[in-house]
Each structure stands twice: as C-alpha cells, then as structure tokens.
Amino acid sequence: MKEIMKYQVNTLKKLGFIDNNFISVDATPVKANTKLNNLKCFASNKFSKKNHPKSDKDCKLGVHTANNSMKIKINDNSNNKLSKKYEFYWGYKNHVICDAISGLPIDEYTSTADINEISTLTKFLSSTNSWFSLNGSYVIADKGYDSKSNHNFIKNNLKGLAFIAINKRGKKTPKLTSTGNIICQGGLAMHKDGRQYFDSYIKQKFCCPFKKSKDDSLCPCKHEKYFNGRKNRGCVRYISKGTDYRASINHESKFFKTIYSLRTESERYNSRWKKLNNERAYVKNINSVSNLNTVGHICLLTTAIAAIKSGNSDKTRSLSGLKRTA
C-alpha cells in the first residue's frame, strides 16, 4: 500500500498538481481502540503508564494540545494561573507531509503516541527525499518541530528554507528598552557590560547603572544585590543570542508570516482525513493501524486523480463535490 501511495503521488506530480516548492509537515493523533479513551470511563488511573490497555499492547500514552496558542485558567488554592489546554490519550500519531499549495499528501507514516515530532523530522524528510525530491523546498511546520538540528538539516541537507514557528520553551523575555537594554526591577535601563562568545551563541552581559556608586539611596527598589558589599554592586543579567541559521530567521517579517500561513493546508487536509473515521482506531495493533491510515490517504489521492482526469480539477479536495458532477 505504501508503493500504491507513492505511485499516486508521482502520478499527480506528472500531472502538475503536486510539487516540492512548499511543503507542510504535521502530525495528528489517532486514539486506540480501548475503553480508557472513553470519556465515560471514570477510572482514576486510566492515563497512568502503569495501567497499560490490555486490548492494544502496541499503543502508547500521548498528549494532544488542543491548540498551540489556546490557554485556559486553572484555579487552585494559591493563585490563578494560565496553562495550555491539552488532553492525554492512548494511541498513535499519523505524520504527514503535504503539498502546501494543492493540499494533497506527499508522504506519511504512523508512530506510537509517545514519539516526539521534533526528534523524527529529519528522518521523515530524509525518507521522503529518497523517492520524492525535497531539494530547495520551503518546509513549513508548527513550533512542535522547532530545533537547531531540524533547521540546519533543512538548510544544509535539503538546501531549502525552514518556516518553523519558534518555541520559547517557557523562557521569559525580559523587558527591554528601544535600544535593547534590559529594564531592571527598579525600572532602570541596565548598562551593557561586555560579551562572551561561544560556538553557537553570544552572551551579552548587563549590569546595574549604579554598580560603582557609593550612594545607598540610588536603587529605587532597594534590591538586596545592591547591598552586596562588593566593589561592583547591583544586579547582573544576561541575554543569549544564537549565531546559527535558526537564530537568523526573522519570525516577525512579512515574508516569514506569508509563507507560514500556508501551514493551514495541513490542518484542512487533516480535517478531510479525519472524516474517513481515521481519528479513532478500530483495530488493535500498530501494523493494522498503519495500514488503515495509509488506505485513508490513498482514498483522498484517488479522489484527486479522478477529479483531474474527469476534467474537474477544482474538485480535487472534495469527494462530495466530485460525486455531484457525475
């Protein structure tokens, strides 16, 4: 079935409806056929690794973020805080490379739900590149794929450009002045105080503007570090800036945002694929789940080929629309 899908993709490539100019990578969850994924199952330990489903020995515990930017408020006894909206599930993931213009799949594979997307991107792109050239491609992906190694692989191995959303990974960005100086807790602009150069980043040091002052009243917030009894008093802060390809990308530029907006084609394709009832597995091992997932992609590619060859190229992404033309 993998070979059938490759044949279909190459057929669409010859017809001029799939190319490698803009490709989008994404993964969608596939829930295993187990009662532990049922919302009506009230077992307290249903998402514990020690309580593995007996009905499917291959599935793994995964987490699905409902939206990359969606946040919900969680109330506890101490304070109110914001947290990402997510859910745990037992199952698998289907990873898909799409043509971001036509919205059609190029390649796919199924993994268990515990596999992290960030660690599999280079292998996935290499495997696809062995039979469908990705050289010079603009590779688009969400922040789940953001890493230096992924960026460097796209730039150096594929000779392409990466359009991957930045993942701040919980790092807090300090308040800065218009000139890039850190603003301290007392509201003062800290002074630059030298740099440290490393292999892949530069570390900029900032110091208190009154570090050599002998006046104890100058610090607006009376910070404890201002009274450290040393020759150089006050706070010291650092900002690290990378020097690699990933750090050189301007994520706020119009060019980046325009290309990155094409990633919505992956979301649209995943939505069409889920309508084939592939979001929930009805078989109970990874080989069977992988086969059913591949069959789903074959069905959607078949629809596209049938639409093109019947003279209805505007219906390549709509099975119901193609049926109405018959």
Coordinates of C-alpha atoms in Angstrom, one line a residue:
M1 CA 0.0 0.0 0.0
K2 CA 2.9 2.3 0.6
E3 CA 4.0 1.7 -3.0
I4 CA 0.5 2.4 -4.2
M5 CA 0.5 5.8 -2.5
K6 CA 3.9 6.6 -3.9
Y7 CA 2.7 5.8 -7.4
Q8 CA -0.3 8.1 -6.9
V9 CA 1.9 10.9 -5.7
N10 CA 4.2 10.6 -8.7
T11 CA 1.2 10.5 -11.0
L12 CA -0.1 13.8 -9.5
K13 CA 3.4 15.2 -9.8
K14 CA 3.5 14.3 -13.6
L15 CA 0.1 15.9 -13.9
G16 CA 1.5 19.1 -12.4
F17 CA -0.7 19.1 -9.2
I18 CA 2.0 18.3 -6.7
D19 CA 5.5 19.7 -6.4
N20 CA 8.1 20.3 -3.7
N21 CA 8.1 24.1 -3.7
F22 CA 6.1 24.5 -0.4
I23 CA 5.6 21.5 1.9
S24 CA 3.9 21.4 5.3
V25 CA 4.6 18.8 8.0
D26 CA 2.2 18.0 10.7
A27 CA 1.0 15.1 13.0
T28 CA -2.5 14.2 14.1
P29 CA -3.5 11.9 17.0
V30 CA -5.1 8.5 16.4
K31 CA -6.8 7.2 19.5
A32 CA -6.5 3.5 20.2
N33 CA -9.5 1.1 20.5
T34 CA -9.6 0.9 24.3
K35 CA -12.2 1.8 26.9
L36 CA -9.5 4.0 28.6
N37 CA -10.0 6.6 25.9
N38 CA -13.8 6.7 26.6
L39 CA -14.9 10.0 28.2
K40 CA -17.4 7.9 30.3
C41 CA -14.6 5.9 31.8
F42 CA -14.0 7.3 35.3
A43 CA -11.0 5.2 36.3
S44 CA -8.7 7.4 38.3
N45 CA -5.5 5.9 36.8
K46 CA -6.7 5.4 33.2
F47 CA -3.8 7.6 31.9
S48 CA -1.1 6.1 34.1
K49 CA 1.8 4.3 32.3
K50 CA 1.4 1.5 34.8
N51 CA -2.2 0.9 33.6
H52 CA -1.5 -0.1 30.0
P53 CA -4.6 -1.1 28.0
K54 CA -4.9 -4.8 27.7
S55 CA -6.8 -4.6 24.4
D56 CA -3.9 -3.0 22.5
K57 CA -0.4 -3.8 23.5
D58 CA 1.3 -1.6 20.9
C59 CA -0.3 1.7 21.8
K60 CA 1.4 4.3 23.9
L61 CA 0.4 7.2 26.2
G62 CA 0.5 10.5 24.4
V63 CA -0.6 14.1 25.0
H64 CA -2.5 16.2 22.5
T65 CA -2.5 20.0 22.7
A66 CA -5.9 21.3 21.6
N67 CA -4.4 24.5 20.2
N68 CA -0.9 25.8 20.1
S69 CA -1.9 29.2 21.4
M70 CA -5.1 28.3 23.4
K71 CA -4.8 28.8 27.2
I72 CA -7.2 28.1 30.0
K73 CA -7.3 29.4 33.5
I74 CA -6.8 26.9 36.3
N75 CA -7.9 27.8 39.8
D76 CA -6.1 26.4 42.8
N77 CA -5.8 27.3 46.4
S78 CA -2.8 29.6 46.0
N79 CA -3.4 31.7 42.8
N80 CA -4.9 31.8 39.4
K81 CA -2.6 30.7 36.5
L82 CA -2.8 30.1 32.8
S83 CA -2.0 26.7 31.3
K84 CA -2.2 25.1 27.9
K85 CA -5.3 23.2 27.1
Y86 CA -4.3 19.5 26.5
E87 CA -5.6 16.0 26.8
F88 CA -4.0 12.6 27.4
Y89 CA -4.8 9.6 25.2
W90 CA -3.7 6.1 24.4
G91 CA -2.9 5.5 20.8
Y92 CA -0.8 6.6 17.8
K93 CA 0.2 9.5 15.7
N94 CA 0.0 9.9 11.9
H95 CA 2.7 12.1 10.5
V96 CA 2.0 13.7 7.1
I97 CA 3.9 15.8 4.6
C98 CA 1.5 17.8 2.4
D99 CA 2.0 20.0 -0.6
A100 CA 1.0 23.3 0.9
I101 CA -0.4 24.6 -2.4
S102 CA -2.6 21.8 -3.6
G103 CA -3.4 20.5 0.0
L104 CA -2.6 16.9 -1.1
P105 CA -0.4 14.4 0.9
I106 CA 3.1 13.5 -0.3
D107 CA 4.2 11.0 2.3
E108 CA 3.0 9.7 5.7
Y109 CA 3.9 7.2 8.4
T110 CA 2.3 6.1 11.7
S111 CA 4.1 6.0 15.1
T112 CA 3.1 5.4 18.7
A113 CA 1.7 8.4 20.6
D114 CA 4.8 8.9 22.7
I115 CA 7.0 9.7 19.8
N116 CA 8.0 13.4 19.8
E117 CA 7.7 15.2 16.4
I118 CA 10.9 17.2 17.0
S119 CA 13.1 14.1 17.0
T120 CA 11.6 12.5 13.9
L121 CA 11.5 15.3 11.4
T122 CA 15.0 14.8 9.8
K123 CA 14.4 11.0 9.4
F124 CA 11.0 11.7 7.9
L125 CA 12.3 14.2 5.4
S126 CA 15.3 12.0 4.5
S127 CA 13.0 9.0 3.8
T128 CA 10.7 11.1 1.6
N129 CA 13.6 12.7 -0.2
S130 CA 14.9 9.3 -1.2
W131 CA 12.0 8.9 -3.7
F132 CA 10.4 12.4 -3.9
S133 CA 12.9 15.2 -4.2
L134 CA 12.6 17.8 -1.5
N135 CA 15.7 19.8 -2.5
G136 CA 15.2 23.5 -2.4
S137 CA 11.8 23.1 -0.6
Y138 CA 10.3 25.7 1.7
V139 CA 9.5 23.5 4.8
I140 CA 6.6 24.7 7.0
A141 CA 5.9 23.4 10.4
D142 CA 4.5 24.4 13.8
K143 CA 6.6 25.0 16.9
G144 CA 6.5 21.3 17.8
Y145 CA 9.3 20.8 15.2
D146 CA 11.4 23.8 16.3
S147 CA 15.1 22.9 17.0
K148 CA 18.5 23.8 15.7
S149 CA 19.2 20.4 14.2
N150 CA 15.9 20.5 12.2
H151 CA 16.7 24.0 10.9
N152 CA 20.3 23.0 10.0
F153 CA 19.1 19.8 8.2
I154 CA 16.7 21.8 6.0
K155 CA 19.3 24.4 5.2
N156 CA 22.3 22.2 4.7
N157 CA 21.0 18.9 3.5
L158 CA 17.9 19.9 1.6
K159 CA 19.3 23.3 0.5
G160 CA 15.9 24.7 1.4
L161 CA 14.4 27.2 3.9
A162 CA 12.7 26.5 7.2
F163 CA 9.5 28.2 8.2
I164 CA 9.0 26.8 11.6
A165 CA 7.3 28.7 14.4
I166 CA 9.6 29.5 17.3
N167 CA 9.2 27.6 20.5
K168 CA 10.2 29.7 23.5
R169 CA 10.1 26.6 25.8
G170 CA 9.0 28.5 28.9
K171 CA 11.7 31.2 28.6
K172 CA 10.7 34.6 30.0
T173 CA 11.6 37.5 27.8
P174 CA 12.8 40.5 30.0
K175 CA 11.5 44.0 29.4
L176 CA 13.8 45.9 27.1
T177 CA 14.3 49.5 26.1
S178 CA 14.1 50.6 22.5
T179 CA 17.8 50.2 22.3
G180 CA 17.7 46.6 23.6
N181 CA 18.9 47.2 27.1
I182 CA 17.3 45.2 29.9
I183 CA 15.0 47.1 32.3
C184 CA 15.7 46.1 35.9
Q185 CA 13.1 45.6 38.7
G186 CA 13.5 49.2 39.7
G187 CA 12.6 50.4 36.2
L188 CA 16.1 51.5 35.3
A189 CA 17.9 50.7 32.0
M190 CA 20.8 48.4 32.7
H191 CA 24.1 49.0 31.0
K192 CA 25.9 46.7 28.6
D193 CA 29.0 45.2 30.2
G194 CA 30.8 43.0 27.7
R195 CA 30.0 39.8 25.7
Q196 CA 31.0 36.2 25.9
Y197 CA 31.4 34.3 22.6
F198 CA 30.6 30.6 22.3
D199 CA 30.3 28.2 19.4
S200 CA 26.7 28.8 18.6
Y201 CA 25.6 31.8 20.6
I202 CA 26.7 35.1 22.1
K203 CA 26.0 36.0 25.7
Q204 CA 25.5 39.7 26.4
K205 CA 26.1 40.9 30.0
F206 CA 24.1 43.8 31.6
C207 CA 24.9 45.4 34.9
C208 CA 23.4 47.9 37.3
P209 CA 23.8 51.6 36.1
F210 CA 25.0 52.4 39.7
K211 CA 27.3 49.5 40.1
K212 CA 30.3 51.7 41.2
S213 CA 28.2 54.2 43.2
K214 CA 28.6 54.5 47.0
D215 CA 25.2 56.1 47.4
D216 CA 22.8 53.5 49.1
S217 CA 19.7 55.5 48.1
L218 CA 20.0 55.3 44.3
C219 CA 18.4 51.9 43.9
P220 CA 14.6 52.6 43.5
C221 CA 13.6 49.1 44.7
K222 CA 16.3 48.6 47.4
H223 CA 17.3 45.3 45.8
E224 CA 19.3 43.0 48.1
K225 CA 22.0 42.7 45.5
Y226 CA 22.6 46.4 45.6
F227 CA 23.8 46.0 49.2
N228 CA 26.1 43.0 48.5
G229 CA 29.1 44.8 50.0
R230 CA 31.2 44.3 46.8
K231 CA 33.1 46.7 44.7
N232 CA 30.6 46.2 41.8
R233 CA 27.2 46.3 43.4
G234 CA 23.8 45.7 41.9
C235 CA 22.1 43.2 39.6
V236 CA 23.7 41.3 36.7
R237 CA 21.5 40.0 33.8
Y238 CA 22.3 38.2 30.6
I239 CA 20.7 37.8 27.2
S240 CA 21.9 35.0 24.9
K241 CA 21.6 35.3 21.1
G242 CA 22.3 32.5 18.7
T243 CA 24.6 32.8 15.8
D244 CA 23.2 29.7 13.8
Y245 CA 20.7 29.6 11.0
R246 CA 17.7 29.2 13.4
A247 CA 18.6 32.4 15.2
S248 CA 19.0 34.4 12.0
I249 CA 15.3 33.9 11.0
N250 CA 13.1 37.0 11.4
H251 CA 9.8 35.4 12.6
E252 CA 8.1 38.8 12.6
S253 CA 8.8 39.6 8.9
K254 CA 6.1 39.7 6.3
F255 CA 7.9 37.2 4.2
F256 CA 8.0 34.6 7.0
K257 CA 4.4 35.2 8.0
T258 CA 3.2 34.9 4.4
I259 CA 4.9 31.6 3.8
Y260 CA 4.0 30.2 7.3
S261 CA 0.3 31.0 6.7
L262 CA 0.3 28.1 4.1
R263 CA 0.5 25.7 7.0
T264 CA -3.3 25.8 7.3
E265 CA -3.4 23.4 4.3
S266 CA -2.1 20.7 6.7
E267 CA -5.0 21.5 9.1
R268 CA -7.5 21.3 6.2
Y269 CA -6.1 18.0 5.0
N270 CA -6.1 16.5 8.5
S271 CA -9.8 17.5 8.8
R272 CA -10.7 15.7 5.5
W273 CA -8.7 12.7 6.5
K274 CA -10.4 12.5 9.9
K275 CA -13.8 12.4 8.1
L276 CA -12.9 8.9 7.0
N277 CA -13.2 7.9 10.7
N278 CA -9.4 7.5 11.0
E279 CA -9.2 9.7 14.1
R280 CA -10.2 6.7 16.2
A281 CA -8.6 3.2 15.5
Y282 CA -10.9 0.2 15.1
V283 CA -8.1 -2.3 15.1
K284 CA -5.7 -3.2 17.8
N285 CA -2.1 -3.2 16.7
I286 CA 0.3 -0.7 15.1
N287 CA 0.6 -2.6 11.8
S288 CA -3.2 -2.7 11.3
V289 CA -3.5 1.0 12.3
S290 CA -0.7 2.0 9.9
N291 CA -2.4 0.1 7.0
L292 CA -5.8 1.7 7.7
N293 CA -4.1 5.2 7.9
T294 CA -2.4 4.6 4.5
V295 CA -5.6 3.4 3.0
G296 CA -7.2 6.7 4.1
H297 CA -4.5 8.7 2.3
I298 CA -4.9 6.5 -0.8
C299 CA -8.6 7.2 -0.9
L300 CA -8.1 11.0 -0.8
L301 CA -5.4 10.8 -3.5
T302 CA -7.7 8.6 -5.6
T303 CA -10.3 11.3 -5.4
A304 CA -7.8 14.0 -6.6
I305 CA -6.7 11.8 -9.6
A306 CA -10.3 11.0 -10.5
A307 CA -11.2 14.7 -10.4
I308 CA -8.3 15.8 -12.6
K309 CA -8.8 13.1 -15.2
S310 CA -12.5 13.7 -15.4
G311 CA -11.9 17.4 -16.1
N312 CA -13.0 18.6 -12.6
S313 CA -9.6 19.8 -11.2
D314 CA -11.4 22.2 -8.9
K315 CA -12.9 19.2 -7.0
T316 CA -9.5 17.5 -6.1
R317 CA -10.2 18.1 -2.4
S318 CA -14.0 17.5 -2.3
L319 CA -15.4 14.0 -2.7
S320 CA -18.9 15.2 -2.3
G321 CA -18.4 17.8 -5.0
L322 CA -16.9 15.3 -7.4
K323 CA -19.9 13.0 -6.8
R324 CA -22.3 15.8 -7.8
T325 CA -20.5 16.2 -11.1
A326 CA -21.1 12.6 -12.1

